[in-house]
DNA sequence: GCTCTTTTTGAATCGTTAC
DNA sequence: AGTAACGATTCAAAAAGAG
């Protein structure tokens, strides 16, 4: 077999293309396979605008068994081209990631971490039917339990302001200037991943000069970041338009650009403390009676963190404002509870939680 | 089969115990099954015979297959006792959650969300070989794709300070006073879950009076929180010491009883008011001119409670939708009428009627 | 050029009841 | 059973528009 020719896009099916590559030849694989979303009808926002869901042909499978066969096939091909010291990353959502995770384990990949990409700006759940689906999952595996692999611990620690990088990464979606557009101004690809995500993946698990393979190349984010970080890359993509756009995009990147220019650290976790968390933490119990400093008003705490007074229900702020006839009210300082016979403002509890959180959350 | 006897711990194997319960009898299942995949220690077949160390590959295969059989068995038993309108929660880490997730899907459970528990104080990775494993995953499933299920959207939104609860939950580990200890001062159970986690699970997915089953009861956190939140509980535990500690722990909890504190039914549950009843009650007169907030559209009220605009006749919703060219419209909030020179939404009148109805109930 | 407001949008398994 | 009507429902970020 000929030696590996890198820094190019291979047009075609990813299994066939990988099988045409030399075995044990790439250092890292990053894969963003179809999620098999199975979306039904249309979805509208409360303002009646239509949500542009993923309905592309490449995301449609006959059934779960067909998706499992597809997953097994491409992971098998990926395993062959991956060096014994290499690692593979796969990203997915709850629709597919449990199939992928099981398949990886069945193929004797060894799970090193599962990483949660916390989206700082996810799409809300418009109908109020579930929790806002605000994250995706990345699986990071070595080829075997006892395999040696690359993990740039110190680079990750530095990227995280001196404390160990955790398994949850807070990063925004790929939007704005970063998102590739058609000439008509629409998004070119329905699921373009943010460069910040690939930055962490590649920086964590490869060395300069390594080869990064992406079998579902799409708009080529993997190639763009790999090139900027001084790595070689190889993309496989079956859609000609995507392949063309990716090639052009990567050509515009300067190789080995100062990583600081690309550096896109996640936002710090906000120290916002919902009032409800005091209940979850057992610092306050449902039924606790709250009152203002002058003891002119009282209200009781409900299990969900709302307050109930004679005629009013709502947040600590809303109820405080309504009872006073004021336009607004800071419930944290307005409301007090009784502790050993003395009135204590709620804010004391918030400060307690903040102090605990500040200890190690990054 | 005898009716379900709740608020007790059943000592024994969870599959046998669940099979002895009536089918379709519990509202929510919370399960924290063993994760102990490949953590060393002895290997057992399902019949509890020990596996002799043979070839590595064979061992590994047998181990994972055994875990899969175990998972399949208890999930099958769980499915039988769960009501068709019930939901199941399973918590796990990357060691087992991909096996569990696949098994749930294979058994036709329908994944509603995967939830990430972000630990605010995780154990660091001491050897610097991986990312700090700072989260665990909860899977939340209904019994079938089209099953109705309980999700207390408004309670969750209230608990999160007025914005939708997301799929990532930041909560501390179970430590300090909360952690049950042996007489010697050691932790009683290796994986006691924080009450705050169960608080959110139970508040989100059940109603007061519902039955919560935990087939891996351990120290009884599920029962303790269920009781405090006015739910019934049922625990299955095979370790006598854990069962005893759990029973004692729950006995100390004060049961939540006040529905006003425990229940937030939300707006969706409010009684329906036909628009025509506003006319019957004389709150609105036939011929009243309605308009939207931007005064782009107008319509007149007819005696039968339908609207008439230039080209359109129909309900307040139909006419609003048609005039806007929208797929749907809430006529109650869309349409306004003039009162003392100011625009007032129809919804104000509906609230008035609802208040009167509530008054008469007392 | 600058600030403030409005609009747009993102891998979405997104309803319930009465007839 | 299927169909039609009712009417509930969104957050963050960035672009685009307005002044």
XYZ file of C-alpha atoms in Angstrom, chain A residues 279 285-287 300-306 308, chain B residues 152 155 199 202-204 206-209 225-231 254-265:
41
model
C -34.204 23.806 48.428
C -37.394 23.421 53.299
C -40.725 23.652 51.475
C -43.156 25.379 53.797
C -44.316 30.423 52.229
C -41.738 28.612 50.138
C -43.039 25.990 47.716
C -41.144 22.891 46.668
C -40.275 24.313 43.264
C -38.777 27.496 44.697
C -41.764 29.705 44.038
C -47.089 31.593 47.870
C -43.676 19.448 35.521
C -42.034 23.632 38.473
C -35.192 16.320 44.511
C -38.902 13.533 41.631
C -40.167 17.103 41.393
C -39.816 17.004 37.612
C -44.091 12.897 39.395
C -47.147 14.279 41.158
C -47.785 14.279 44.907
C -49.207 10.887 45.847
C -36.781 12.707 49.127
C -40.005 11.096 47.923
C -41.443 11.237 51.435
C -40.396 14.844 51.958
C -42.063 15.751 48.665
C -45.306 13.970 49.481
C -44.807 10.979 47.195
C -41.136 14.610 57.909
C -43.635 13.810 55.169
C -44.655 16.649 52.887
C -48.429 17.011 52.902
C -49.498 20.492 51.776
C -50.500 20.332 48.100
C -50.191 24.092 47.798
C -46.487 23.734 48.517
C -45.821 20.524 46.606
C -47.798 21.036 43.442
C -47.364 23.524 40.621
C -49.747 22.377 37.917
